[in-house]
Short mmCIF file of C-alpha atoms in Angstrom, two decimals:
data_model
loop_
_atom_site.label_atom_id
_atom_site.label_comp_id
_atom_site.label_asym_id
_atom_site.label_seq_id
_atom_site.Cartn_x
_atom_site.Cartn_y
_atom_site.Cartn_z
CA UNK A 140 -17.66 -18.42 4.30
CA UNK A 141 -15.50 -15.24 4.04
CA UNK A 142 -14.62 -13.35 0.60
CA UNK A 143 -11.81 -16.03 -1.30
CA UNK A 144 -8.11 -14.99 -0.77
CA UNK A 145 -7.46 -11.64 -2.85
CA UNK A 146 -3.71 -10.61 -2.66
CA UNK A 147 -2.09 -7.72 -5.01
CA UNK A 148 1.83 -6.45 -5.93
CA UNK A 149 1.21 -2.64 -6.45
CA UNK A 150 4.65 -1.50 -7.79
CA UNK A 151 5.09 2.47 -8.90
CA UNK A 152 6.38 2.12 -12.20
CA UNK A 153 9.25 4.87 -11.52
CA UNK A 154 12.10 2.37 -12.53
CA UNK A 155 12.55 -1.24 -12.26
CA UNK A 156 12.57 -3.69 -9.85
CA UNK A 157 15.25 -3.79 -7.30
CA UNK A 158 15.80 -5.76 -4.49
CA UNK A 159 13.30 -4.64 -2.10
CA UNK A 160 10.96 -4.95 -4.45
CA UNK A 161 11.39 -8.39 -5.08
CA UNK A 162 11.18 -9.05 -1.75
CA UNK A 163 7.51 -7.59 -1.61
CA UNK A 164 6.53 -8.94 -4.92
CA UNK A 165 7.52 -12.36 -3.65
CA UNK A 166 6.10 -12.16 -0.03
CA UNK A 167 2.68 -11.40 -1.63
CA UNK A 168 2.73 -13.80 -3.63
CA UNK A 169 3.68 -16.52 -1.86
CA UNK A 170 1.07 -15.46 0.80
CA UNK A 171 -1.60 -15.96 -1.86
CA UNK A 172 -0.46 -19.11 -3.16
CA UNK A 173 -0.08 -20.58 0.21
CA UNK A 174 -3.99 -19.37 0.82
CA UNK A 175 -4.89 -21.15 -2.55
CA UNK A 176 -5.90 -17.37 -3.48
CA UNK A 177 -5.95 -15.10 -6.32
CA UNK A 178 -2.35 -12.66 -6.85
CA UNK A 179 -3.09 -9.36 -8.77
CA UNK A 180 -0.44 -6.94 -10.11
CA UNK A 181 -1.61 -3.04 -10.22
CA UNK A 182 0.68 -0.27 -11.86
CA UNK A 183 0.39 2.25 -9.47
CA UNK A 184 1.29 4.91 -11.95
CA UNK A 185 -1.56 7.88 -10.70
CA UNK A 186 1.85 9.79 -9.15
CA UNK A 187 2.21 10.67 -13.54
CA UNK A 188 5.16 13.03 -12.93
CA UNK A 189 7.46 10.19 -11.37
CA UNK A 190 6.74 7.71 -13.91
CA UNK A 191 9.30 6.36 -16.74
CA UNK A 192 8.18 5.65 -19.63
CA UNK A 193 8.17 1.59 -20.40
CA UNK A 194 9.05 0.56 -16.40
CA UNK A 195 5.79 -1.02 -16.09
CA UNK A 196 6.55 -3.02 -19.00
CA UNK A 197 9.74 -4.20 -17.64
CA UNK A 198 8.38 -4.91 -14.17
CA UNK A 199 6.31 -7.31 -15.52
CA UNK A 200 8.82 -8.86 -17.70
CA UNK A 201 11.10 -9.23 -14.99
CA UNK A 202 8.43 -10.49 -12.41
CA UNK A 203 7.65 -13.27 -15.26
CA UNK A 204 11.33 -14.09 -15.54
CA UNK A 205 11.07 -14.83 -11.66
CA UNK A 206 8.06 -17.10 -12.03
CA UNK A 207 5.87 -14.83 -10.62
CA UNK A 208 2.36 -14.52 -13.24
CA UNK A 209 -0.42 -12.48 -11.53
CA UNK A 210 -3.74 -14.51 -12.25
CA UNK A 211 -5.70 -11.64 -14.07
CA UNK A 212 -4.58 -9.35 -16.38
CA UNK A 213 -2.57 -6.49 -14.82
CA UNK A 214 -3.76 -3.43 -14.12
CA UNK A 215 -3.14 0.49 -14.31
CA UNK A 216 -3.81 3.29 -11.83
CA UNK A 217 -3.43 5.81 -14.52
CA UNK A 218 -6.60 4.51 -16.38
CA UNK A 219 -8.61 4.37 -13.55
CA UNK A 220 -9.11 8.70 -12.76
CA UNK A 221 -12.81 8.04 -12.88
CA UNK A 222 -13.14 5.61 -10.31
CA UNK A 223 -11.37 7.85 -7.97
CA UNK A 224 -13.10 10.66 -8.53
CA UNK A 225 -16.87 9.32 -7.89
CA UNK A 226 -14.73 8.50 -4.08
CA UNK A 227 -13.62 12.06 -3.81
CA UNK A 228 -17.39 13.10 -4.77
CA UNK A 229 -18.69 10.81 -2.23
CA UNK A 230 -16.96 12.11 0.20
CA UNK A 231 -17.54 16.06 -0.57
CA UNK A 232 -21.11 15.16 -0.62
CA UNK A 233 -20.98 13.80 3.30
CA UNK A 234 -19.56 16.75 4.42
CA UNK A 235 -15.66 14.61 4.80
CA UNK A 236 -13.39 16.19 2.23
CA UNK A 237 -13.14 19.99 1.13
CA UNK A 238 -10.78 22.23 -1.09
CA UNK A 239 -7.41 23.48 0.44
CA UNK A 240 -5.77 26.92 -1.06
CA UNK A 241 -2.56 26.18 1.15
CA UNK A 242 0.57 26.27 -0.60
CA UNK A 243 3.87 24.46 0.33
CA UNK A 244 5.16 28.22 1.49
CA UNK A 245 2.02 28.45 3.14
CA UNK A 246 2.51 25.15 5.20
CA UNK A 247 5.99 25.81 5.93
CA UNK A 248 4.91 29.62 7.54
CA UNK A 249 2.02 27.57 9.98
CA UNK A 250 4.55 25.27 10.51
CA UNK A 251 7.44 28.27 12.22
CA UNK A 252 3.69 30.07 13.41
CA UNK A 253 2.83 27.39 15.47
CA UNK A 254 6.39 26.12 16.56
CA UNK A 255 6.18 22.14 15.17
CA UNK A 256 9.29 21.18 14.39
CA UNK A 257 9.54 18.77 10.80
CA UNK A 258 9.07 14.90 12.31
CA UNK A 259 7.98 11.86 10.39
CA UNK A 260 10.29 11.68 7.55
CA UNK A 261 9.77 15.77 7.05
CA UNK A 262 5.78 15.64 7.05
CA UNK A 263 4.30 18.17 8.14
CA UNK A 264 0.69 18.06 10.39
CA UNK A 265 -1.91 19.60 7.96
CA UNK A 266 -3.12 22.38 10.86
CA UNK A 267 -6.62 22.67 9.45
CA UNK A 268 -6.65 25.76 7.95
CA UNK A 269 -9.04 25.69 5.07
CA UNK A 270 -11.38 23.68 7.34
CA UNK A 271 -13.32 26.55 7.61
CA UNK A 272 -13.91 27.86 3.89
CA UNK A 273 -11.37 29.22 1.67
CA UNK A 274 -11.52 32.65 2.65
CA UNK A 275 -11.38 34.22 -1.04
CA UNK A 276 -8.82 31.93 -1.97
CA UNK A 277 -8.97 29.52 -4.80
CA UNK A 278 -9.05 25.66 -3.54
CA UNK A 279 -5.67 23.98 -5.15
CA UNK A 280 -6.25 20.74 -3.71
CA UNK A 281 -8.99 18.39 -1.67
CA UNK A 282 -8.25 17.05 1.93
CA UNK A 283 -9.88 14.68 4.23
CA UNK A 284 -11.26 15.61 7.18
CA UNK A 285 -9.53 13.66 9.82
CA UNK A 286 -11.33 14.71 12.64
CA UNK A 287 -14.70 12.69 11.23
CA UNK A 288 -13.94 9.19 12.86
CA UNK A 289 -17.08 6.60 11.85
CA UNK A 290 -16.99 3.11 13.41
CA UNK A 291 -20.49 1.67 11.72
CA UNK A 292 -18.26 0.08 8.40
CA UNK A 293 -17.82 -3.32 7.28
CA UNK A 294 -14.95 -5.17 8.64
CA UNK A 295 -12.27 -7.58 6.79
CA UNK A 296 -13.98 -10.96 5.16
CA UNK A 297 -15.79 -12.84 7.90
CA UNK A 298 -13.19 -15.63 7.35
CA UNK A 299 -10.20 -12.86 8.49
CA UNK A 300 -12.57 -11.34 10.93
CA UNK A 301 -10.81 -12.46 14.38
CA UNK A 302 -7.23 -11.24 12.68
CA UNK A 303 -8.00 -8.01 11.65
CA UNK A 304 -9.30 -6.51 14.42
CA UNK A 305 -9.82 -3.14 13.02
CA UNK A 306 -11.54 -0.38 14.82
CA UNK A 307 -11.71 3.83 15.16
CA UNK A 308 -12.28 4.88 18.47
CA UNK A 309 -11.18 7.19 21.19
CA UNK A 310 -9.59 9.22 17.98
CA UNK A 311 -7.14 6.16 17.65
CA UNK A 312 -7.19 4.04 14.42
CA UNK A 313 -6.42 0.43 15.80
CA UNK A 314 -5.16 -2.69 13.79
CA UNK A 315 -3.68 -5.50 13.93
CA UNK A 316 -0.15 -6.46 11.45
CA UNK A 317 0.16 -10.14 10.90
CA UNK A 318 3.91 -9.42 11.64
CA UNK A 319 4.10 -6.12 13.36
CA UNK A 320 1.12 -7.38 15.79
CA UNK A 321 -0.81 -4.34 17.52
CA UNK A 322 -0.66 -0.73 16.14
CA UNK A 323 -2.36 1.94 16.67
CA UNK A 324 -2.65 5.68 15.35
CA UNK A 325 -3.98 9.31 15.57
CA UNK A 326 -4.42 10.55 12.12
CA UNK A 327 -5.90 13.68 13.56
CA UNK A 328 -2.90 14.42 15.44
CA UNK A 329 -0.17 13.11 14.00
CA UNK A 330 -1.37 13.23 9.91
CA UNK A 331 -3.62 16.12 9.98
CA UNK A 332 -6.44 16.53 7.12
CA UNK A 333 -4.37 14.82 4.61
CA UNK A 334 -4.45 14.99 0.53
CA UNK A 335 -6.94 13.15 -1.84
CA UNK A 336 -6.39 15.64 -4.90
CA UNK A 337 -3.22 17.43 -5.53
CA UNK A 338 -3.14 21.08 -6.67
CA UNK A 339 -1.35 19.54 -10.13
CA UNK A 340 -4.68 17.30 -10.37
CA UNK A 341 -3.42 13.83 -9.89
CA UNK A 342 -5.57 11.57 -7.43
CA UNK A 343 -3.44 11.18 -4.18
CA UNK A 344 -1.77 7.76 -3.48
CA UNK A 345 -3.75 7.48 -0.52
CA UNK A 346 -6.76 7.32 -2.33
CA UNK A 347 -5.95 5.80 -5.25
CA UNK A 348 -4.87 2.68 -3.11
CA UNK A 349 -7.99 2.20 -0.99
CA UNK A 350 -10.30 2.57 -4.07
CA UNK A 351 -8.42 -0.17 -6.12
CA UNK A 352 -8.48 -2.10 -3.29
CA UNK A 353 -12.18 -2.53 -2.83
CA UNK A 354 -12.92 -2.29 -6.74
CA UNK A 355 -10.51 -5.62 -7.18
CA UNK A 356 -11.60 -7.20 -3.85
CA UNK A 357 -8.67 -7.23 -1.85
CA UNK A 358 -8.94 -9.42 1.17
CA UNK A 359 -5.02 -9.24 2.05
CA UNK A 360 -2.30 -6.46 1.64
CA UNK A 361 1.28 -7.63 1.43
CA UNK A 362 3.89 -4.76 1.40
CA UNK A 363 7.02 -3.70 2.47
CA UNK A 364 7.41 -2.24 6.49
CA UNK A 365 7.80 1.70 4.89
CA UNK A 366 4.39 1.55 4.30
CA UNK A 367 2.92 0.93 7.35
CA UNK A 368 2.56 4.08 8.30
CA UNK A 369 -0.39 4.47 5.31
CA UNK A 370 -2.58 1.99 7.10
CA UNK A 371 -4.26 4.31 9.49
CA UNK A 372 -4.84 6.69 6.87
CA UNK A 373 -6.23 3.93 4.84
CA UNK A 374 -8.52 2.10 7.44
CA UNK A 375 -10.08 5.44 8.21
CA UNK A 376 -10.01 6.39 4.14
CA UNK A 377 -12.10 2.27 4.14
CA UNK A 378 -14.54 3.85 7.02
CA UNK A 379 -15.83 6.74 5.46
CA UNK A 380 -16.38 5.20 2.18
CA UNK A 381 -18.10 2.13 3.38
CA UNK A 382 -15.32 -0.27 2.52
CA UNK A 383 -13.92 -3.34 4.22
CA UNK A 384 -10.47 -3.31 5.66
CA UNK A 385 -8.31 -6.15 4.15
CA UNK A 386 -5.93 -7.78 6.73
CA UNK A 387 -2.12 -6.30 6.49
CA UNK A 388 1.43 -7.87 6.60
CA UNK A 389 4.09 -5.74 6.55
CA UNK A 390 7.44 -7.52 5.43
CA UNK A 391 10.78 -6.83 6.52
CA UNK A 392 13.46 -4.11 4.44
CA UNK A 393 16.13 -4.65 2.08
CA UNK A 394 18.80 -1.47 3.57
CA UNK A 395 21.10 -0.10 1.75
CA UNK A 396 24.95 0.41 2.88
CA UNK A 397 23.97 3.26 4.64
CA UNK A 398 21.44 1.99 6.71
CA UNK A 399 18.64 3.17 4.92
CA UNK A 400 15.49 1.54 2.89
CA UNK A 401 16.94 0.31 -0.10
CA UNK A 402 15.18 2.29 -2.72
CA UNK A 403 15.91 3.92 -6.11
CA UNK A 404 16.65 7.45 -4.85
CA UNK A 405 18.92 5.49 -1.93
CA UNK A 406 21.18 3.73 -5.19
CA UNK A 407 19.07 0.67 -5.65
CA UNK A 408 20.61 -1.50 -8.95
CA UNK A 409 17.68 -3.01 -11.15
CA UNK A 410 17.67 -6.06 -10.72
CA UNK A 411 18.91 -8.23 -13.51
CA UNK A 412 16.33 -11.37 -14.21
CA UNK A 413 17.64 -11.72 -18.10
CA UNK A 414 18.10 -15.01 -17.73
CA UNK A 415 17.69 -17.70 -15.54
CA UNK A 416 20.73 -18.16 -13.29
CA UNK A 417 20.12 -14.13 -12.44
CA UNK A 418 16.47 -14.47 -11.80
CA UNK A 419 16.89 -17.48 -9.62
CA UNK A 420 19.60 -15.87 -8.11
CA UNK A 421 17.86 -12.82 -6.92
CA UNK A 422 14.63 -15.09 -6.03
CA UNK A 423 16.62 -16.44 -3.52
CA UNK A 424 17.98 -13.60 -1.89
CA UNK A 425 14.51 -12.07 -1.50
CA UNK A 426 13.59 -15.66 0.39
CA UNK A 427 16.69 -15.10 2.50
CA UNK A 428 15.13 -11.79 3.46
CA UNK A 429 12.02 -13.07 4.35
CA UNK A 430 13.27 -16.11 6.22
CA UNK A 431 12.40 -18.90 3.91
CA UNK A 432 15.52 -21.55 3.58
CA UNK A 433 17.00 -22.72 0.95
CA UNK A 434 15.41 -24.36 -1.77
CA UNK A 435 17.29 -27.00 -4.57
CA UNK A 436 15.91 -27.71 -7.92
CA UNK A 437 14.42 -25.69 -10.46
CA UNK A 438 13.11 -22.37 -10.15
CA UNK A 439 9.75 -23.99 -10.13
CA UNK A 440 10.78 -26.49 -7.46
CA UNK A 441 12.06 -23.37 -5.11
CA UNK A 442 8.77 -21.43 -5.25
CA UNK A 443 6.57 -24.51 -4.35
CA UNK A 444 9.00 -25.48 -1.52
CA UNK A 445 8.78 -21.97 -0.26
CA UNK A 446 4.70 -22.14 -0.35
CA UNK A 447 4.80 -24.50 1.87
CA UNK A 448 7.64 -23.01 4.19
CA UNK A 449 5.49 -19.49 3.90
CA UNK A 450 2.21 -21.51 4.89
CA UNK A 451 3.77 -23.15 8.12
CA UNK A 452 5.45 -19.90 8.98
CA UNK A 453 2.01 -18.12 8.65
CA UNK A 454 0.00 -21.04 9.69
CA UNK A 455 -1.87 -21.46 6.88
CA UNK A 456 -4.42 -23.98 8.01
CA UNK A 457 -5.00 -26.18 4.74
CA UNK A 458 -2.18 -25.09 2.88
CA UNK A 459 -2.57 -26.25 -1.07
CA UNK A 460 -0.08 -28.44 -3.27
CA UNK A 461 1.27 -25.49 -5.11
CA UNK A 462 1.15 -26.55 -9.39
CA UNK A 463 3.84 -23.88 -11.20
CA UNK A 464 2.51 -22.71 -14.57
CA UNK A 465 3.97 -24.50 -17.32
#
Protein backbone atom coordinates (compact mmCIF):
# COMPACT_ATOMS: atom_id res chain seq x y z
CA UNK A 1 0.00 0.00 0.00
CA UNK A 2 1.08 3.52 -1.12
CA UNK A 3 1.66 6.64 1.35
CA UNK A 4 -2.34 7.70 2.55
CA UNK A 5 -3.81 10.67 0.53
CA UNK A 6 -1.82 13.97 1.59
CA UNK A 7 -3.36 17.11 -0.15
CA UNK A 8 -2.36 20.91 0.89
CA UNK A 9 -3.92 24.74 0.06
CA UNK A 10 -0.63 26.84 0.07
CA UNK A 11 -2.03 30.44 -0.17
CA UNK A 12 0.65 33.58 -0.05
CA UNK A 13 -0.74 35.57 2.57
CA UNK A 14 -0.34 38.95 0.40
CA UNK A 15 -4.15 39.79 0.75
CA UNK A 16 -7.21 37.81 0.99
CA UNK A 17 -8.88 35.38 -0.77
CA UNK A 18 -10.40 36.15 -4.06
CA UNK A 19 -12.00 34.22 -6.46
CA UNK A 20 -9.34 32.23 -7.94
CA UNK A 21 -8.34 31.36 -4.88
CA UNK A 22 -11.33 29.82 -3.83
CA UNK A 23 -11.40 27.96 -6.68
CA UNK A 24 -7.96 26.26 -5.74
CA UNK A 25 -8.70 26.08 -2.11
CA UNK A 26 -11.84 24.18 -3.01
CA UNK A 27 -10.45 21.89 -5.84
CA UNK A 28 -7.88 20.62 -3.27
CA UNK A 29 -9.95 20.00 -1.02
CA UNK A 30 -12.49 18.30 -2.48
CA UNK A 31 -9.78 16.09 -4.15
CA UNK A 32 -8.74 15.00 -0.66
CA UNK A 33 -12.02 14.39 0.68
CA UNK A 34 -13.07 12.42 -2.27
CA UNK A 35 -9.63 10.22 -1.62
CA UNK A 36 -10.77 9.86 2.12
CA UNK A 37 -7.30 11.83 2.64
CA UNK A 38 -5.78 14.29 4.83
CA UNK A 39 -6.19 18.46 3.56
CA UNK A 40 -3.36 20.72 4.98
CA UNK A 41 -3.27 24.54 4.80
CA UNK A 42 0.47 26.15 4.61
CA UNK A 43 1.02 30.06 4.76
CA UNK A 44 3.37 30.43 2.23
CA UNK A 45 4.64 33.65 3.68
CA UNK A 46 8.84 33.00 3.04
CA UNK A 47 8.32 35.89 0.03
CA UNK A 48 8.36 38.41 3.75
CA UNK A 49 8.39 41.63 1.68
CA UNK A 50 4.91 40.88 -0.06
CA UNK A 51 3.20 39.88 2.98
CA UNK A 52 0.28 41.95 4.88
CA UNK A 53 0.16 41.89 8.06
CA UNK A 54 -3.04 39.73 9.50
CA UNK A 55 -4.01 38.12 5.71
CA UNK A 56 -3.16 34.79 6.91
CA UNK A 57 -5.46 35.26 9.66
CA UNK A 58 -8.25 36.20 7.47
CA UNK A 59 -7.61 33.46 4.92
CA UNK A 60 -8.30 31.11 7.35
CA UNK A 61 -11.28 32.76 8.72
CA UNK A 62 -12.74 33.04 5.48
CA UNK A 63 -11.80 29.42 4.32
CA UNK A 64 -13.73 28.31 7.72
CA UNK A 65 -16.69 30.46 6.78
CA UNK A 66 -16.73 28.30 3.47
CA UNK A 67 -16.64 24.99 5.32
CA UNK A 68 -13.38 24.31 4.41
CA UNK A 69 -11.19 23.12 8.02
CA UNK A 70 -7.71 21.75 7.10
CA UNK A 71 -7.27 18.52 9.34
CA UNK A 72 -3.99 19.63 11.19
CA UNK A 73 -3.14 22.71 12.47
CA UNK A 74 -2.04 25.21 9.79
CA UNK A 75 1.14 25.97 9.03
CA UNK A 76 3.77 28.85 8.26
CA UNK A 77 6.58 29.11 5.73
CA UNK A 78 8.04 31.96 7.59
CA UNK A 79 8.85 29.72 10.67
CA UNK A 80 10.27 27.14 8.85
CA UNK A 81 14.01 29.10 7.52
CA UNK A 82 15.80 26.20 9.09
CA UNK A 83 14.37 23.48 7.31
CA UNK A 84 15.22 25.13 4.11
CA UNK A 85 18.42 25.87 4.74
CA UNK A 86 19.81 22.21 5.77
CA UNK A 87 18.19 21.67 1.67
CA UNK A 88 20.28 24.49 0.36
CA UNK A 89 23.36 22.90 2.42
CA UNK A 90 22.64 19.61 1.00
CA UNK A 91 22.79 20.63 -2.10
CA UNK A 92 26.14 22.93 -1.90
CA UNK A 93 27.67 19.94 -0.40
CA UNK A 94 26.92 17.65 -3.77
CA UNK A 95 28.41 19.98 -5.85
CA UNK A 96 24.34 21.22 -7.22
CA UNK A 97 23.90 24.76 -5.99
CA UNK A 98 26.59 27.67 -5.78
CA UNK A 99 26.63 31.54 -5.01
CA UNK A 100 25.63 34.01 -7.87
CA UNK A 101 27.12 37.82 -7.73
CA UNK A 102 24.75 38.71 -10.77
CA UNK A 103 22.68 41.62 -10.33
CA UNK A 104 19.31 42.43 -12.05
CA UNK A 105 21.51 45.13 -14.26
CA UNK A 106 23.82 42.46 -14.67
CA UNK A 107 21.16 39.97 -16.13
CA UNK A 108 19.55 42.49 -18.18
CA UNK A 109 23.33 43.41 -19.96
CA UNK A 110 23.79 39.21 -20.76
CA UNK A 111 20.47 39.35 -21.75
CA UNK A 112 21.14 42.49 -24.90
CA UNK A 113 25.00 40.52 -24.95
CA UNK A 114 23.66 37.48 -26.03
CA UNK A 115 20.55 38.74 -28.09
CA UNK A 116 17.47 36.73 -26.03
CA UNK A 117 14.71 38.60 -26.26
CA UNK A 118 12.34 38.73 -22.64
CA UNK A 119 9.79 35.46 -23.14
CA UNK A 120 7.93 33.62 -20.43
CA UNK A 121 6.08 36.24 -18.64
CA UNK A 122 9.52 38.56 -18.75
CA UNK A 123 11.92 35.73 -17.27
CA UNK A 124 14.91 35.81 -18.18
CA UNK A 125 17.30 32.37 -18.91
CA UNK A 126 19.89 32.47 -16.03
CA UNK A 127 23.07 32.18 -18.74
CA UNK A 128 25.36 30.50 -16.23
CA UNK A 129 27.63 32.94 -15.42
CA UNK A 130 28.79 32.39 -11.90
CA UNK A 131 28.92 28.67 -12.76
CA UNK A 132 32.38 28.96 -12.83
CA UNK A 133 33.42 30.82 -9.45
CA UNK A 134 32.67 34.28 -8.60
CA UNK A 135 35.51 35.87 -10.07
CA UNK A 136 36.28 38.38 -7.03
CA UNK A 137 32.82 39.12 -6.70
CA UNK A 138 30.78 38.68 -3.62
CA UNK A 139 27.97 35.78 -4.03
CA UNK A 140 24.39 37.73 -3.49
CA UNK A 141 22.39 34.79 -4.00
CA UNK A 142 22.47 30.67 -4.44
CA UNK A 143 21.32 28.94 -7.74
CA UNK A 144 20.73 25.47 -8.82
CA UNK A 145 22.59 23.91 -11.18
CA UNK A 146 20.25 22.88 -13.87
CA UNK A 147 22.45 21.16 -15.98
CA UNK A 148 22.86 18.17 -13.09
CA UNK A 149 19.83 15.92 -14.22
CA UNK A 150 19.71 12.58 -11.68
CA UNK A 151 17.09 9.91 -12.50
CA UNK A 152 18.01 7.30 -9.42
CA UNK A 153 15.07 9.19 -6.90
CA UNK A 154 12.06 7.87 -5.42
CA UNK A 155 8.97 8.19 -7.37
CA UNK A 156 5.25 9.30 -6.21
CA UNK A 157 3.55 6.73 -3.48
CA UNK A 158 3.49 3.25 -4.99
CA UNK A 159 -0.36 3.57 -4.92
CA UNK A 160 0.02 6.85 -7.56
CA UNK A 161 2.91 5.18 -9.20
CA UNK A 162 1.27 4.35 -12.79
CA UNK A 163 -0.19 8.22 -12.76
CA UNK A 164 2.69 10.06 -12.13
CA UNK A 165 4.94 8.98 -14.46
CA UNK A 166 7.73 11.21 -13.61
CA UNK A 167 11.11 10.99 -15.13
CA UNK A 168 14.51 13.30 -16.15
CA UNK A 169 16.00 12.23 -19.16
CA UNK A 170 17.35 13.31 -22.47
CA UNK A 171 17.62 16.91 -20.48
CA UNK A 172 13.68 16.87 -20.52
CA UNK A 173 11.77 16.83 -17.16
CA UNK A 174 8.63 14.63 -18.04
CA UNK A 175 5.23 14.40 -16.09
CA UNK A 176 2.14 13.66 -16.24
CA UNK A 177 -1.04 16.49 -15.09
CA UNK A 178 -4.13 14.69 -14.02
CA UNK A 179 -5.86 17.42 -16.20
CA UNK A 180 -3.27 18.87 -18.44
CA UNK A 181 -2.14 15.09 -19.34
CA UNK A 182 1.58 14.92 -20.77
CA UNK A 183 4.15 17.76 -20.23
CA UNK A 184 7.33 18.00 -20.58
CA UNK A 185 10.28 20.59 -19.96
CA UNK A 186 13.95 21.79 -20.34
CA UNK A 187 14.86 23.60 -17.25
CA UNK A 188 18.34 23.90 -18.61
CA UNK A 189 17.21 25.68 -21.55
CA UNK A 190 14.35 27.34 -20.98
CA UNK A 191 14.81 28.20 -16.84
CA UNK A 192 18.46 28.38 -16.61
CA UNK A 193 20.27 27.82 -13.05
CA UNK A 194 17.41 29.20 -11.19
CA UNK A 195 17.21 30.86 -7.48
CA UNK A 196 17.13 28.98 -4.06
CA UNK A 197 18.42 32.07 -1.92
CA UNK A 198 17.75 35.60 -2.83
CA UNK A 199 20.42 38.32 -2.49
CA UNK A 200 17.78 39.98 0.31
CA UNK A 201 18.11 36.43 2.14
CA UNK A 202 14.68 35.00 1.88
CA UNK A 203 14.51 31.17 0.83
CA UNK A 204 13.19 31.12 -2.84
CA UNK A 205 9.55 29.92 -3.46
CA UNK A 206 10.87 27.21 -5.39
CA UNK A 207 12.46 25.75 -2.61
CA UNK A 208 10.49 26.55 0.03
CA UNK A 209 7.61 24.55 -1.74
CA UNK A 210 9.39 21.27 -2.46
CA UNK A 211 10.83 21.12 1.13
CA UNK A 212 7.34 21.57 2.82
CA UNK A 213 6.15 19.23 0.62
CA UNK A 214 8.18 16.25 1.61
CA UNK A 215 8.47 17.43 5.41
CA UNK A 216 4.34 17.24 5.54
CA UNK A 217 4.11 14.21 3.19
CA UNK A 218 2.44 15.42 0.30
CA UNK A 219 1.20 12.71 -1.96
CA UNK A 220 -1.03 15.17 -4.22
CA UNK A 221 -0.63 18.89 -5.34
CA UNK A 222 -3.79 20.73 -6.24
CA UNK A 223 -3.21 24.29 -7.69
CA UNK A 224 -4.26 26.66 -10.00
CA UNK A 225 -2.99 26.23 -14.08
CA UNK A 226 -0.33 29.52 -13.48
CA UNK A 227 1.63 27.31 -11.67
CA UNK A 228 2.36 24.71 -13.81
CA UNK A 229 5.11 26.00 -15.12
CA UNK A 230 6.98 25.39 -11.39
CA UNK A 231 6.60 21.67 -11.77
CA UNK A 232 9.68 20.97 -13.77
CA UNK A 233 11.63 23.05 -11.60
CA UNK A 234 10.18 21.22 -8.73
CA UNK A 235 10.44 17.50 -9.94
CA UNK A 236 14.07 18.15 -10.70
CA UNK A 237 14.38 20.39 -7.18
CA UNK A 238 12.50 16.45 -5.66
CA UNK A 239 15.53 14.58 -7.69
CA UNK A 240 18.43 16.06 -6.33
CA UNK A 241 17.27 16.05 -2.84
CA UNK A 242 16.08 12.53 -2.76
CA UNK A 243 12.40 13.33 -2.54
CA UNK A 244 9.31 11.76 -4.04
CA UNK A 245 7.32 13.58 -6.61
CA UNK A 246 3.61 13.95 -5.51
CA UNK A 247 1.11 13.57 -8.43
CA UNK A 248 -0.15 17.20 -9.87
CA UNK A 249 -3.58 18.65 -10.98
CA UNK A 250 -3.61 21.79 -12.28
CA UNK A 251 -7.18 23.46 -12.15
CA UNK A 252 -8.65 25.76 -14.49
CA UNK A 253 -8.42 30.08 -14.07
CA UNK A 254 -10.73 32.52 -12.79
CA UNK A 255 -9.80 35.70 -15.69
CA UNK A 256 -10.35 38.84 -15.12
CA UNK A 257 -12.27 41.35 -17.65
CA UNK A 258 -9.28 41.71 -19.43
CA UNK A 259 -8.48 38.37 -20.16
CA UNK A 260 -5.98 37.87 -17.72
CA UNK A 261 -5.47 35.52 -14.42
CA UNK A 262 -7.61 36.95 -12.00
CA UNK A 263 -5.22 37.98 -9.33
CA UNK A 264 -4.73 40.81 -6.79
CA UNK A 265 -2.35 42.97 -8.86
CA UNK A 266 -5.02 42.19 -11.99
CA UNK A 267 -8.10 43.96 -9.51
CA UNK A 268 -9.18 40.84 -7.76
CA UNK A 269 -12.15 41.89 -4.92
CA UNK A 270 -11.69 39.82 -1.56
CA UNK A 271 -14.00 37.80 -1.40
CA UNK A 272 -16.71 38.44 1.10
CA UNK A 273 -17.60 35.04 3.25
CA UNK A 274 -19.05 37.27 6.39
CA UNK A 275 -21.85 35.45 6.48
CA UNK A 276 -23.47 32.66 5.13
CA UNK A 277 -25.52 33.59 2.05
CA UNK A 278 -21.94 35.28 0.76
CA UNK A 279 -19.85 32.30 1.56
CA UNK A 280 -22.24 29.90 -0.03
CA UNK A 281 -22.55 32.14 -2.69
CA UNK A 282 -18.99 32.32 -3.69
CA UNK A 283 -18.64 28.36 -2.92
CA UNK A 284 -20.69 27.93 -5.69
CA UNK A 285 -19.19 29.94 -8.20
CA UNK A 286 -15.79 28.33 -7.57
CA UNK A 287 -17.82 24.76 -8.30
CA UNK A 288 -19.12 26.40 -11.46
CA UNK A 289 -15.50 26.96 -12.38
CA UNK A 290 -14.45 23.68 -11.82
CA UNK A 291 -17.41 21.96 -13.43
CA UNK A 292 -19.24 20.58 -10.49
CA UNK A 293 -23.28 21.25 -10.84
CA UNK A 294 -25.36 22.61 -8.76
CA UNK A 295 -25.89 21.59 -5.40
CA UNK A 296 -29.38 22.40 -3.04
CA UNK A 297 -29.38 22.35 0.65
CA UNK A 298 -27.12 23.55 3.14
CA UNK A 299 -23.70 24.53 2.73
CA UNK A 300 -22.85 21.22 4.23
CA UNK A 301 -25.17 19.37 1.87
CA UNK A 302 -23.34 21.21 -1.31
CA UNK A 303 -19.79 20.17 -0.34
CA UNK A 304 -20.71 16.43 0.20
CA UNK A 305 -22.72 16.40 -3.09
CA UNK A 306 -19.75 17.88 -4.81
CA UNK A 307 -17.33 15.00 -3.21
CA UNK A 308 -19.00 12.76 -4.84
CA UNK A 309 -19.42 14.69 -8.27
CA UNK A 310 -15.37 15.46 -7.86
CA UNK A 311 -14.78 11.59 -7.20
CA UNK A 312 -16.73 10.39 -10.42
CA UNK A 313 -15.19 13.18 -12.41
CA UNK A 314 -11.68 12.02 -11.18
CA UNK A 315 -12.58 8.45 -10.87
CA UNK A 316 -12.00 8.01 -7.54
CA UNK A 317 -12.25 4.28 -7.19
CA UNK A 318 -13.90 3.84 -3.58
CA UNK A 319 -15.00 7.19 -3.11
CA UNK A 320 -16.02 7.77 0.86
CA UNK A 321 -19.48 9.04 2.35
CA UNK A 322 -18.22 12.48 3.00
CA UNK A 323 -19.37 13.46 7.15
CA UNK A 324 -19.17 17.65 7.34
CA UNK A 325 -17.75 18.78 10.69
CA UNK A 326 -20.31 19.78 12.99
Amino acid sequence: MGAKYTGRFAPSPTGPLHAGSLVAALASWLDAKAHGGQWLVRMEDVDTPRCVPGADLIILRQLADCGLHPDESPVWQSQRSGLYQQALDQLVAQGLAYPCACSRRDLEAARRRLGQARVRHGELVYPGTCRTGLHGQAGRAWRLRTDFYRSNRPLAPAEYAQDATNLIAKQNIHWTDRRLGAQQQDVQAEVGDFVLKRADGCFAYQLAVVVDDAAQGITDVVRGEDLADNTARQILLQGCLGLATPRYLHTPLVLGANGEKLSKQNGAQALDTSHPMAARAALHRAASVLGLPAASGSMADALGAWVSAWAVAWRVERPPLYNPVP
